[in-house]
PDB file of C-alpha atoms in Angstrom:
ATOM      1  CA  MET Y 192     112.776 107.368  87.026  1.00 42.00           C
ATOM      2  CA  THR Y 193     113.670 105.343  90.231  1.00 56.00           C
ATOM      3  CA  GLY Y 194     116.182 104.598  92.197  1.00 54.00           C
ATOM      4  CA  VAL Y 195     117.776 103.884  95.811  1.00 48.00           C
ATOM      5  CA  ALA Y 196     118.684 106.840  98.574  1.00 49.00           C
ATOM      6  CA  ALA Y 197     120.762 105.943 101.253  1.00 47.00           C
ATOM      7  CA  ALA Y 198     118.743 107.204 103.959  1.00 49.00           C
ATOM      8  CA  ALA Y 199     120.451 106.810 107.390  1.00 45.00           C
ATOM      9  CA  GLU Y 200     119.009 104.021 109.710  1.00 47.00           C
ATOM     10  CA  SER Y 201     118.630 107.156 112.178  1.00 56.00           C
ATOM     11  CA  ASP Y 202     115.707 108.532 110.160  1.00 88.00           C
ATOM     12  CA  TRP Y 203     113.953 105.669 111.866  1.00 93.00           C
ATOM     13  CA  THR Y 204     112.801 105.257 115.182  1.00 93.00           C
ATOM     14  CA  VAL Y 205     111.866 101.572 116.382  1.00 96.00           C
ATOM     15  CA  GLU Y 206     109.386 102.255 118.925  1.00 97.00           C
ATOM     16  CA  ALA Y 207     108.352  99.994 122.141  1.00 96.00           C
ATOM     17  CA  THR Y 208     105.691  97.882 122.180  1.00 97.00           C
ATOM     18  CA  GLU Y 209     103.733  95.536 124.341  1.00 96.00           C
ATOM     19  CA  THR Y 210     102.774  92.874 121.577  1.00 97.00           C
ATOM     20  CA  ASP Y 211     105.079  90.546 119.589  1.00 97.00           C
ATOM     21  CA  SER Y 212     102.346  89.787 117.235  1.00 98.00           C
ATOM     22  CA  THR Y 213     102.058  90.658 113.254  1.00 98.00           C
ATOM     23  CA  LEU Y 214     100.647  94.157 113.018  1.00 98.00           C
ATOM     24  CA  HIS Y 215      98.641  94.222 109.683  1.00 98.00           C
ATOM     25  CA  ASP Y 216      97.566  98.062 110.005  1.00 98.00           C
ATOM     26  CA  VAL Y 217      97.810 101.244 111.551  1.00 98.00           C
ATOM     27  CA  VAL Y 218      95.384 104.367 111.556  1.00 98.00           C
ATOM     28  CA  SER Y 219      95.626 108.168 112.673  1.00 98.00           C
ATOM     29  CA  ALA Y 220      92.314 109.198 114.833  1.00 98.00           C
ATOM     30  CA  ASP Y 221      92.349 112.254 116.998  1.00 98.00           C
ATOM     31  CA  ALA Y 222      93.377 110.162 119.873  1.00 98.00           C
ATOM     32  CA  GLY Y 223      96.371 109.062 118.576  1.00 97.00           C
ATOM     33  CA  ARG Y 224      97.431 106.189 116.181  1.00 98.00           C
ATOM     34  CA  PHE Y 225      96.174 102.928 116.499  1.00 98.00           C
ATOM     35  CA  ALA Y 226      97.373  99.512 115.095  1.00 98.00           C
ATOM     36  CA  VAL Y 227      95.747  96.195 114.893  1.00 98.00           C
ATOM     37  CA  GLY Y 228      97.221  92.816 114.256  1.00 98.00           C
ATOM     38  CA  GLY Y 229      97.276  89.087 115.106  1.00 98.00           C
ATOM     39  CA  GLY Y 230      95.220  87.516 117.890  1.00 98.00           C
ATOM     40  CA  GLY Y 231      92.574  90.131 117.583  1.00 98.00           C
ATOM     41  CA  VAL Y 232      95.321  93.134 119.330  1.00 98.00           C
ATOM     42  CA  LEU Y 233      94.581  96.548 119.315  1.00 98.00           C
ATOM     43  CA  SER Y 234      97.277  98.620 119.913  1.00 98.00           C
ATOM     44  CA  ALA Y 235      97.662 102.389 121.116  1.00 98.00           C
ATOM     45  CA  ARG Y 236     100.564 104.790 120.813  1.00 97.00           C
ATOM     46  CA  GLY Y 237     101.321 106.370 124.106  1.00 93.00           C
ATOM     47  CA  ASP Y 238     104.140 108.419 125.488  1.00 90.00           C
ATOM     48  CA  GLU Y 239     106.281 105.730 126.238  1.00 90.00           C
ATOM     49  CA  GLY Y 240     105.561 103.400 123.355  1.00 94.00           C
ATOM     50  CA  TRP Y 241     102.929 101.215 122.218  1.00 98.00           C
ATOM     51  CA  ARG Y 242     100.239  99.784 124.570  1.00 97.00           C
ATOM     52  CA  THR Y 243      97.653  97.129 124.213  1.00 98.00           C
ATOM     53  CA  LEU Y 244      94.560  98.358 124.846  1.00 97.00           C
ATOM     54  CA  ARG Y 245      92.364  95.048 123.669  1.00 97.00           C
ATOM     55  CA  ASP Y 246      93.907  91.792 123.101  1.00 95.00           C
ATOM     56  CA  GLY Y 247      91.163  89.115 121.617  1.00 96.00           C
ATOM     57  CA  GLY Y 248      89.321  91.211 118.960  1.00 96.00           C
ATOM     58  CA  PRO Y 249      85.627  92.578 119.200  1.00 96.00           C
ATOM     59  CA  THR Y 250      84.387  89.073 119.816  1.00 94.00           C
ATOM     60  CA  GLY Y 251      86.997  87.998 122.132  1.00 95.00           C
ATOM     61  CA  ASN Y 252      88.202  84.930 120.095  1.00 95.00           C
ATOM     62  CA  GLY Y 253      91.416  86.034 119.112  1.00 97.00           C
ATOM     63  CA  ASN Y 254      90.640  86.159 115.680  1.00 97.00           C
ATOM     64  CA  ASN Y 255      93.179  88.224 113.348  1.00 98.00           C
ATOM     65  CA  LEU Y 256      92.707  91.712 112.734  1.00 98.00           C
ATOM     66  CA  TYR Y 257      93.825  92.692 109.316  1.00 98.00           C
ATOM     67  CA  GLY Y 258      92.363  96.186 108.213  1.00 98.00           C
ATOM     68  CA  ALA Y 259      91.460  99.531 110.261  1.00 98.00           C
ATOM     69  CA  ALA Y 260      89.751 102.576 109.245  1.00 98.00           C
ATOM     70  CA  VAL Y 261      88.793 106.065 111.157  1.00 98.00           C
ATOM     71  CA  THR Y 262      85.639 107.966 110.980  1.00 98.00           C
ATOM     72  CA  ASP Y 263      85.665 111.566 109.176  1.00 98.00           C
ATOM     73  CA  ASP Y 264      85.621 113.130 112.421  1.00 98.00           C
ATOM     74  CA  GLY Y 265      88.395 111.337 113.768  1.00 98.00           C
ATOM     75  CA  GLU Y 266      86.362 110.053 116.663  1.00 98.00           C
ATOM     76  CA  ARG Y 267      86.236 106.114 116.347  1.00 98.00           C
ATOM     77  CA  VAL Y 268      88.384 103.213 114.837  1.00 98.00           C
ATOM     78  CA  TRP Y 269      86.734 100.632 112.999  1.00 99.00           C
ATOM     79  CA  PHE Y 270      88.796  97.221 112.389  1.00 98.00           C
ATOM     80  CA  VAL Y 271      88.036  94.066 110.602  1.00 98.00           C
ATOM     81  CA  GLY Y 272      89.624  90.450 110.556  1.00 98.00           C
ATOM     82  CA  ALA Y 273      89.153  86.793 110.411  1.00 98.00           C
ATOM     83  CA  SER Y 274      85.934  84.870 110.867  1.00 98.00           C
ATOM     84  CA  GLY Y 275      83.798  88.092 110.040  1.00 98.00           C
ATOM     85  CA  ALA Y 276      85.394  90.090 112.673  1.00 98.00           C
ATOM     86  CA  VAL Y 277      84.048  93.776 112.641  1.00 98.00           C
ATOM     87  CA  GLY Y 278      84.719  95.996 115.393  1.00 98.00           C
ATOM     88  CA  GLU Y 279      84.009  99.730 116.356  1.00 98.00           C
ATOM     89  CA  TYR Y 280      86.282 101.267 118.945  1.00 98.00           C
ATOM     90  CA  ILE Y 281      85.719 104.339 120.863  1.00 98.00           C
ATOM     91  CA  PRO Y 282      88.945 106.042 121.990  1.00 98.00           C
ATOM     92  CA  ALA Y 283      86.769 108.596 124.403  1.00 98.00           C
ATOM     93  CA  THR Y 284      84.945 106.019 126.290  1.00 98.00           C
ATOM     94  CA  ASP Y 285      87.470 103.035 126.056  1.00 97.00           C
ATOM     95  CA  THR Y 286      84.245 101.324 124.515  1.00 97.00           C
ATOM     96  CA  LEU Y 287      84.355  98.308 122.059  1.00 98.00           C
ATOM     97  CA  VAL Y 288      81.430  97.904 119.798  1.00 98.00           C
ATOM     98  CA  ASP Y 289      81.195  94.343 118.139  1.00 98.00           C
ATOM     99  CA  HIS Y 290      79.748  94.230 114.915  1.00 98.00           C
ATOM    100  CA  SER Y 291      80.751  90.899 113.655  1.00 98.00           C
ATOM    101  CA  ALA Y 292      79.134  88.751 110.942  1.00 98.00           C
ATOM    102  CA  PRO Y 293      76.989  90.817 109.037  1.00 98.00           C
ATOM    103  CA  MET Y 294      74.456  89.114 107.537  1.00 98.00           C
ATOM    104  CA  ASP Y 295      75.317  85.981 109.005  1.00 97.00           C
ATOM    105  CA  ASN Y 296      78.534  86.252 107.174  1.00 97.00           C
ATOM    106  CA  THR Y 297      82.202  84.779 108.971  1.00 97.00           C
ATOM    107  CA  ASN Y 298      84.252  85.018 106.018  1.00 96.00           C
ATOM    108  CA  ASN Y 299      87.824  86.770 106.450  1.00 98.00           C
ATOM    109  CA  TYR Y 300      87.740  90.469 106.046  1.00 98.00           C
ATOM    110  CA  ASN Y 301      90.682  92.105 104.871  1.00 98.00           C
ATOM    111  CA  SER Y 302      89.924  95.605 104.845  1.00 98.00           C
ATOM    112  CA  VAL Y 303      87.566  98.201 105.811  1.00 99.00           C
ATOM    113  CA  ALA Y 304      86.596 101.921 104.849  1.00 98.00           C
ATOM    114  CA  VAL Y 305      84.546 104.317 106.774  1.00 98.00           C
ATOM    115  CA  THR Y 306      83.181 107.568 105.622  1.00 98.00           C
ATOM    116  CA  GLY Y 307      81.101 110.076 107.632  1.00 98.00           C
ATOM    117  CA  ALA Y 308      80.794 111.181 111.445  1.00 98.00           C
ATOM    118  CA  ALA Y 309      81.065 108.912 114.281  1.00 98.00           C
ATOM    119  CA  GLY Y 310      77.722 107.143 115.145  1.00 97.00           C
ATOM    120  CA  GLU Y 311      76.251 107.871 111.923  1.00 98.00           C
ATOM    121  CA  ALA Y 312      79.061 106.208 109.218  1.00 98.00           C
ATOM    122  CA  ASN Y 313      79.084 104.636 105.986  1.00 98.00           C
ATOM    123  CA  VAL Y 314      81.018 101.295 106.764  1.00 98.00           C
ATOM    124  CA  TYR Y 315      82.193  98.892 103.639  1.00 98.00           C
ATOM    125  CA  VAL Y 316      84.077  95.904 104.414  1.00 98.00           C
ATOM    126  CA  ALA Y 317      85.804  93.737 101.711  1.00 98.00           C
ATOM    127  CA  GLY Y 318      87.423  90.265 102.383  1.00 96.00           C
ATOM    128  CA  ASP Y 319      88.145  86.537 100.665  1.00 97.00           C
ATOM    129  CA  SER Y 320      84.559  86.087  99.696  1.00 96.00           C
ATOM    130  CA  GLY Y 321      84.918  88.769  96.871  1.00 98.00           C
ATOM    131  CA  LYS Y 322      81.945  90.615  98.412  1.00 98.00           C
ATOM    132  CA  ILE Y 323      81.619  94.043  99.781  1.00 98.00           C
ATOM    133  CA  TYR Y 324      79.550  94.480 102.753  1.00 98.00           C
ATOM    134  CA  TYR Y 325      78.104  97.807 103.434  1.00 98.00           C
ATOM    135  CA  SER Y 326      75.902  99.665 106.111  1.00 98.00           C
ATOM    136  CA  PHE Y 327      74.828 103.243 105.487  1.00 98.00           C
ATOM    137  CA  GLU Y 328      73.854 103.285 109.346  1.00 98.00           C
ATOM    138  CA  ASN Y 329      76.887 102.770 111.168  1.00 98.00           C
ATOM    139  CA  GLY Y 330      76.647  98.984 111.007  1.00 98.00           C
ATOM    140  CA  ALA Y 331      73.467  98.714 112.843  1.00 97.00           C
ATOM    141  CA  ALA Y 332      72.010  94.804 112.807  1.00 96.00           C
ATOM    142  CA  GLY Y 333      69.498  94.514 109.709  1.00 97.00           C
ATOM    143  CA  THR Y 334      71.341  97.405 107.841  1.00 98.00           C
ATOM    144  CA  TRP Y 335      73.585  95.571 105.981  1.00 98.00           C
ATOM    145  CA  ASP Y 336      73.729  94.668 102.285  1.00 98.00           C
ATOM    146  CA  TYR Y 337      76.099  93.209  99.974  1.00 98.00           C
ATOM    147  CA  VAL Y 338      77.473  93.507  96.383  1.00 98.00           C
ATOM    148  CA  THR Y 339      80.058  91.382  94.322  1.00 98.00           C
ATOM    149  CA  PRO Y 340      81.949  94.046  91.975  1.00 97.00           C
ATOM    150  CA  GLY Y 341      83.914  91.393  89.806  1.00 93.00           C
ATOM    151  CA  SER Y 342      84.065  87.884  89.412  1.00 92.00           C
ATOM    152  CA  GLY Y 343      84.260  86.823  93.356  1.00 95.00           C
ATOM    153  CA  SER Y 344      87.801  86.916  93.568  1.00 97.00           C
ATOM    154  CA  ALA Y 345      89.267  87.983  97.014  1.00 98.00           C
ATOM    155  CA  LEU Y 346      89.340  91.634  97.824  1.00 98.00           C
ATOM    156  CA  PRO Y 347      92.776  92.878  99.509  1.00 98.00           C
ATOM    157  CA  ALA Y 348      91.869  96.456  99.918  1.00 98.00           C
ATOM    158  CA  ILE Y 349      89.347  99.155  99.930  1.00 98.00           C
ATOM    159  CA  ASP Y 350      89.426 102.639 100.377  1.00 98.00           C
ATOM    160  CA  PHE Y 351      87.206 105.597  99.952  1.00 98.00           C
ATOM    161  CA  HIS Y 352      87.531 109.713  99.370  1.00 98.00           C
ATOM    162  CA  GLY Y 353      84.288 110.377  99.593  1.00 97.00           C
ATOM    163  CA  PRO Y 354      81.040 109.593 101.599  1.00 97.00           C
ATOM    164  CA  ARG Y 355      80.175 106.807  98.953  1.00 98.00           C
ATOM    165  CA  SER Y 356      82.955 107.200  96.351  1.00 98.00           C
ATOM    166  CA  GLY Y 357      85.927 105.046  96.620  1.00 98.00           C
ATOM    167  CA  HIS Y 358      88.005 102.023  94.955  1.00 98.00           C
ATOM    168  CA  ALA Y 359      88.577  98.278  95.838  1.00 98.00           C
ATOM    169  CA  ILE Y 360      91.308  96.061  94.169  1.00 98.00           C
ATOM    170  CA  ASP Y 361      90.918  92.195  93.897  1.00 97.00           C
ATOM    171  CA  THR Y 362      93.232  89.195  93.458  1.00 96.00           C
ATOM    172  CA  ASN Y 363      92.504  89.249  89.867  1.00 95.00           C
ATOM    173  CA  GLY Y 364      94.260  92.389  88.892  1.00 95.00           C
ATOM    174  CA  ARG Y 365      91.205  94.499  88.735  1.00 97.00           C
ATOM    175  CA  VAL Y 366      90.681  97.786  90.010  1.00 98.00           C
ATOM    176  CA  PHE Y 367      86.813  98.695  90.639  1.00 98.00           C
ATOM    177  CA  ALA Y 368      85.203 102.330  91.114  1.00 98.00           C
ATOM    178  CA  THR Y 369      82.133 103.758  92.711  1.00 98.00           C
ATOM    179  CA  ASP Y 370      80.312 106.834  93.363  1.00 98.00           C
ATOM    180  CA  ASP Y 371      77.082 105.779  95.548  1.00 98.00           C
ATOM    181  CA  GLY Y 372      78.850 103.023  97.399  1.00 98.00           C
ATOM    182  CA  VAL Y 373      76.392 100.220  95.884  1.00 98.00           C
ATOM    183  CA  THR Y 374      77.638 100.084  91.903  1.00 98.00           C
ATOM    184  CA  TRP Y 375      80.883  99.304  91.293  1.00 98.00           C
ATOM    185  CA  ASN Y 376      82.515  99.439  87.757  1.00 98.00           C
ATOM    186  CA  ALA Y 377      86.395  97.944  86.729  1.00 97.00           C
ATOM    187  CA  ILE Y 378      88.481 100.491  85.557  1.00 97.00           C
ATOM    188  CA  GLY Y 379      91.219  98.267  84.650  1.00 92.00           C
ATOM    189  CA  ILE Y 380      94.015  97.293  85.029  1.00 93.00           C
ATOM    190  CA  GLU Y 381      94.943  95.378  81.765  1.00 88.00           C
ATOM    191  CA  ASP Y 382      97.924  93.267  81.523  1.00 87.00           C
ATOM    192  CA  ALA Y 383      98.920  94.170  85.265  1.00 88.00           C
ATOM    193  CA  ASN Y 384     100.658  90.792  85.578  1.00 91.00           C
ATOM    194  CA  VAL Y 385     101.183  91.173  89.148  1.00 94.00           C
ATOM    195  CA  THR Y 386      99.281  90.405  92.347  1.00 96.00           C
ATOM    196  CA  PHE Y 387      97.444  93.342  94.018  1.00 97.00           C
ATOM    197  CA  TYR Y 388      98.160  94.016  97.747  1.00 98.00           C
ATOM    198  CA  GLY Y 389      97.636  97.746  98.738  1.00 98.00           C
ATOM    199  CA  LEU Y 390      95.531 100.612  97.562  1.00 98.00           C
ATOM    200  CA  ASP Y 391      95.221 104.207  98.355  1.00 98.00           C
ATOM    201  CA  SER Y 392      92.095 106.142  96.742  1.00 98.00           C
ATOM    202  CA  ASP Y 393      92.261 110.063  97.068  1.00 97.00           C
ATOM    203  CA  ALA Y 394      89.686 110.960  94.195  1.00 97.00           C
ATOM    204  CA  PRO Y 395      88.347 109.549  91.285  1.00 97.00           C
ATOM    205  CA  ASP Y 396      91.388 110.053  89.206  1.00 96.00           C
ATOM    206  CA  ASP Y 397      93.751 109.988  91.414  1.00 96.00           C
ATOM    207  CA  VAL Y 398      94.467 106.081  92.930  1.00 97.00           C
ATOM    208  CA  ALA Y 399      97.501 104.179  93.588  1.00 97.00           C
ATOM    209  CA  VAL Y 400      98.022 100.200  93.594  1.00 98.00           C
ATOM    210  CA  SER Y 401     101.028  98.383  95.106  1.00 98.00           C
ATOM    211  CA  GLY Y 402     101.691  94.837  94.254  1.00 98.00           C
ATOM    212  CA  GLY Y 403     104.377  91.961  93.759  1.00 97.00           C
ATOM    213  CA  ASN Y 404     107.772  92.476  92.073  1.00 96.00           C
ATOM    214  CA  GLY Y 405     108.214  96.083  93.579  1.00 97.00           C
ATOM    215  CA  THR Y 406     105.393  97.359  91.716  1.00 97.00           C
ATOM    216  CA  VAL Y 407     103.047 100.498  92.219  1.00 96.00           C
ATOM    217  CA  LEU Y 408     100.662 101.744  89.512  1.00 96.00           C
ATOM    218  CA  THR Y 409      99.301 104.958  89.691  1.00 95.00           C
ATOM    219  CA  TYR Y 410      95.867 106.444  88.115  1.00 95.00           C
ATOM    220  CA  GLY Y 411      95.421 109.778  86.890  1.00 92.00           C
ATOM    221  CA  GLY Y 412      91.623 109.306  85.427  1.00 92.00           C
ATOM    222  CA  ALA Y 413      92.532 107.907  81.771  1.00 90.00           C
ATOM    223  CA  ASN Y 414      95.314 105.434  82.150  1.00 93.00           C
ATOM    224  CA  TRP Y 415      97.605 103.333  84.346  1.00 96.00           C
ATOM    225  CA  THR Y 416     101.017 104.028  84.557  1.00 93.00           C
ATOM    226  CA  PRO Y 417     103.267 101.192  86.142  1.00 93.00           C
ATOM    227  CA  ASP Y 418     106.777 101.797  87.615  1.00 93.00           C
ATOM    228  CA  ALA Y 419     108.746  99.061  89.301  1.00 93.00           C
ATOM    229  CA  LEU Y 420     111.736  99.148  92.068  1.00 94.00           C
ATOM    230  CA  GLY Y 421     113.222  96.213  93.560  1.00 93.00           C
ATOM    231  CA  ASP Y 422     111.131  92.835  93.768  1.00 94.00           C
ATOM    232  CA  ALA Y 423     109.736  92.776  97.105  1.00 96.00           C
ATOM    233  CA  ASP Y 424     105.812  92.522  97.620  1.00 97.00           C
ATOM    234  CA  LEU Y 425     104.675  95.817  98.223  1.00 98.00           C
ATOM    235  CA  VAL Y 426     101.677  95.571 100.495  1.00 98.00           C
ATOM    236  CA  ASP Y 427     100.660  98.975 101.445  1.00 98.00           C
ATOM    237  CA  VAL Y 428     100.757 102.301  99.958  1.00 98.00           C
ATOM    238  CA  GLU Y 429      99.943 105.812 101.189  1.00 97.00           C
ATOM    239  CA  THR Y 430     100.209 108.884  99.017  1.00 92.00           C
ATOM    240  CA  ASP Y 431      99.151 112.612  99.417  1.00 85.00           C
ATOM    241  CA  GLY Y 432      99.587 114.129  95.742  1.00 77.00           C
ATOM    242  CA  GLU Y 433     102.771 113.152  94.299  1.00 78.00           C
ATOM    243  CA  ALA Y 434     104.301 111.878  97.584  1.00 88.00           C
ATOM    244  CA  GLY Y 435     104.067 109.090  99.790  1.00 95.00           C
ATOM    245  CA  TYR Y 436     105.328 105.530 101.019  1.00 97.00           C
ATOM    246  CA  VAL Y 437     104.886 101.932 100.020  1.00 97.00           C
ATOM    247  CA  VAL Y 438     105.968  99.067 102.171  1.00 98.00           C
ATOM    248  CA  GLY Y 439     106.422  95.475 101.748  1.00 98.00           C
ATOM    249  CA  SER Y 440     108.694  92.065 102.510  1.00 97.00           C
ATOM    250  CA  GLY Y 441     112.025  92.337 104.086  1.00 97.00           C
ATOM    251  CA  GLY Y 442     111.859  95.599 105.732  1.00 97.00           C
ATOM    252  CA  VAL Y 443     111.312  97.418 102.621  1.00 97.00           C
ATOM    253  CA  VAL Y 444     110.232 101.197 102.290  1.00 97.00           C
ATOM    254  CA  GLN Y 445     110.184 102.982  99.353  1.00 96.00           C
ATOM    255  CA  GLU Y 446     109.576 106.834  99.510  1.00 96.00           C
ATOM    256  CA  LEU Y 447     107.495 108.523  96.569  1.00 94.00           C
ATOM    257  CA  THR Y 448     108.021 111.957  95.340  1.00 91.00           C
ATOM    258  CA  ALA Y 449     107.161 113.998  92.981  1.00 85.00           C
ATOM    259  CA  ASP Y 450     110.187 113.391  90.553  1.00 86.00           C
ATOM    260  CA  ASP Y 451     111.266 109.946  91.576  1.00 90.00           C
ATOM    261  CA  ARG Y 452     111.100 106.756  93.642  1.00 93.00           C
ATOM    262  CA  PHE Y 453     113.701 105.942  96.208  1.00 93.00           C
ATOM    263  CA  ALA Y 454     114.132 102.846  98.451  1.00 93.00           C
ATOM    264  CA  LEU Y 455     115.269 103.844 101.785  1.00 94.00           C
ATOM    265  CA  ASP Y 456     117.385 102.005 104.514  1.00 93.00           C
ATOM    266  CA  THR Y 457     115.596 100.683 107.618  1.00 95.00           C
ATOM    267  CA  PRO Y 458     116.691  99.116 110.603  1.00 95.00           C
ATOM    268  CA  THR Y 459     114.654  95.846 110.442  1.00 96.00           C
ATOM    269  CA  GLY Y 460     114.142  92.738 107.860  1.00 96.00           C
ATOM    270  CA  GLU Y 461     110.611  92.275 109.029  1.00 97.00           C
ATOM    271  CA  ASN Y 462     107.920  92.045 106.634  1.00 98.00           C
ATOM    272  CA  LEU Y 463     106.151  95.547 106.958  1.00 98.00           C
ATOM    273  CA  ASN Y 464     102.341  95.527 106.399  1.00 98.00           C
ATOM    274  CA  ALA Y 465     100.930  99.040 106.635  1.00 98.00           C
ATOM    275  CA  VAL Y 466     101.902 102.638 106.582  1.00 98.00           C
ATOM    276  CA  ASP Y 467     100.209 105.716 107.965  1.00 98.00           C
ATOM    277  CA  VAL Y 468     101.325 109.179 107.198  1.00 96.00           C
ATOM    278  CA  ASP Y 469      99.980 112.051 109.309  1.00 93.00           C
ATOM    279  CA  GLY Y 470     102.773 114.451 109.954  1.00 89.00           C
ATOM    280  CA  ASP Y 471     105.637 111.633 110.466  1.00 93.00           C
ATOM    281  CA  ALA Y 472     105.456 108.320 109.103  1.00 95.00           C
ATOM    282  CA  VAL Y 473     104.670 105.222 110.710  1.00 97.00           C
ATOM    283  CA  VAL Y 474     104.826 101.722 109.612  1.00 98.00           C
ATOM    284  CA  VAL Y 475     104.138  98.542 111.120  1.00 98.00           C
ATOM    285  CA  GLY Y 476     104.730  94.922 110.450  1.00 98.00           C
ATOM    286  CA  ASN Y 477     105.438  91.514 111.713  1.00 98.00           C
ATOM    287  CA  SER Y 478     106.720  90.630 115.295  1.00 98.00           C
ATOM    288  CA  GLY Y 479     105.208  93.588 116.486  1.00 98.00           C
ATOM    289  CA  ILE Y 480     107.678  96.163 114.743  1.00 98.00           C
ATOM    290  CA  VAL Y 481     106.870  99.803 114.678  1.00 98.00           C
ATOM    291  CA  LEU Y 482     108.775 102.074 112.846  1.00 97.00           C
ATOM    292  CA  ARG Y 483     108.615 105.728 113.016  1.00 96.00           C
ATOM    293  CA  ARG Y 484     110.157 108.464 110.838  1.00 94.00           C
TER     294      ARG Y 484
END
């Protein structure tokens, strides 16, 4: 069952930012929330809004940053982007470590998953080449390898629920699963007929994918269940059990509950690119927009 809920615009706060660059991802670490985006911007939420920590990305070349993830202990923020950009930010020391161009690859990276503790992380990077680059030694030089899980179609998103267990999606309508971080197997989706954009991997039998035409598909271990609401491209999804959010084009935010799915009113028409839920919900998007509920 899906519908429209008239959530008051006052439910959402538009937060002040120091950037008008498109923000592509937002994550929660022990030191607070961090967002990444166009021109290599790295922003952090402070008492008076979002301040820009870096503007130029890990290489300083200004490559756009598209994806971010946090180590399991919450101590470090990893991010990836255009032209092979891979960076590791250490909030405690305000240090940025450049891990760009693993194996001399400079394709565009769309998404990163990180598991394990700071300094000892497993790092998985997915992008337009259709390959997943991975390092089980914190991205150190010489420790990277890669695998092509599908046909070589671009990989918009990758997400892990265990040290070496997670999922990835491609632009050919496929979802892949791994339990060793190296070997990937397709688990659908047959006849999806939509482009996939967002992914949330919480367990082998708890996966959600968002896509075009207002579509959300959920996996319970046996079958994929599709659900559609509206016609927006839904770029990101985050769930916790049966509750969560999806966000997308034209300021669209939808709330998922155990029994329903609602379109929420928001005070923006900007395209929204990512959602992070850690107590409250924070959504980021084009023109530096940040919403908090």
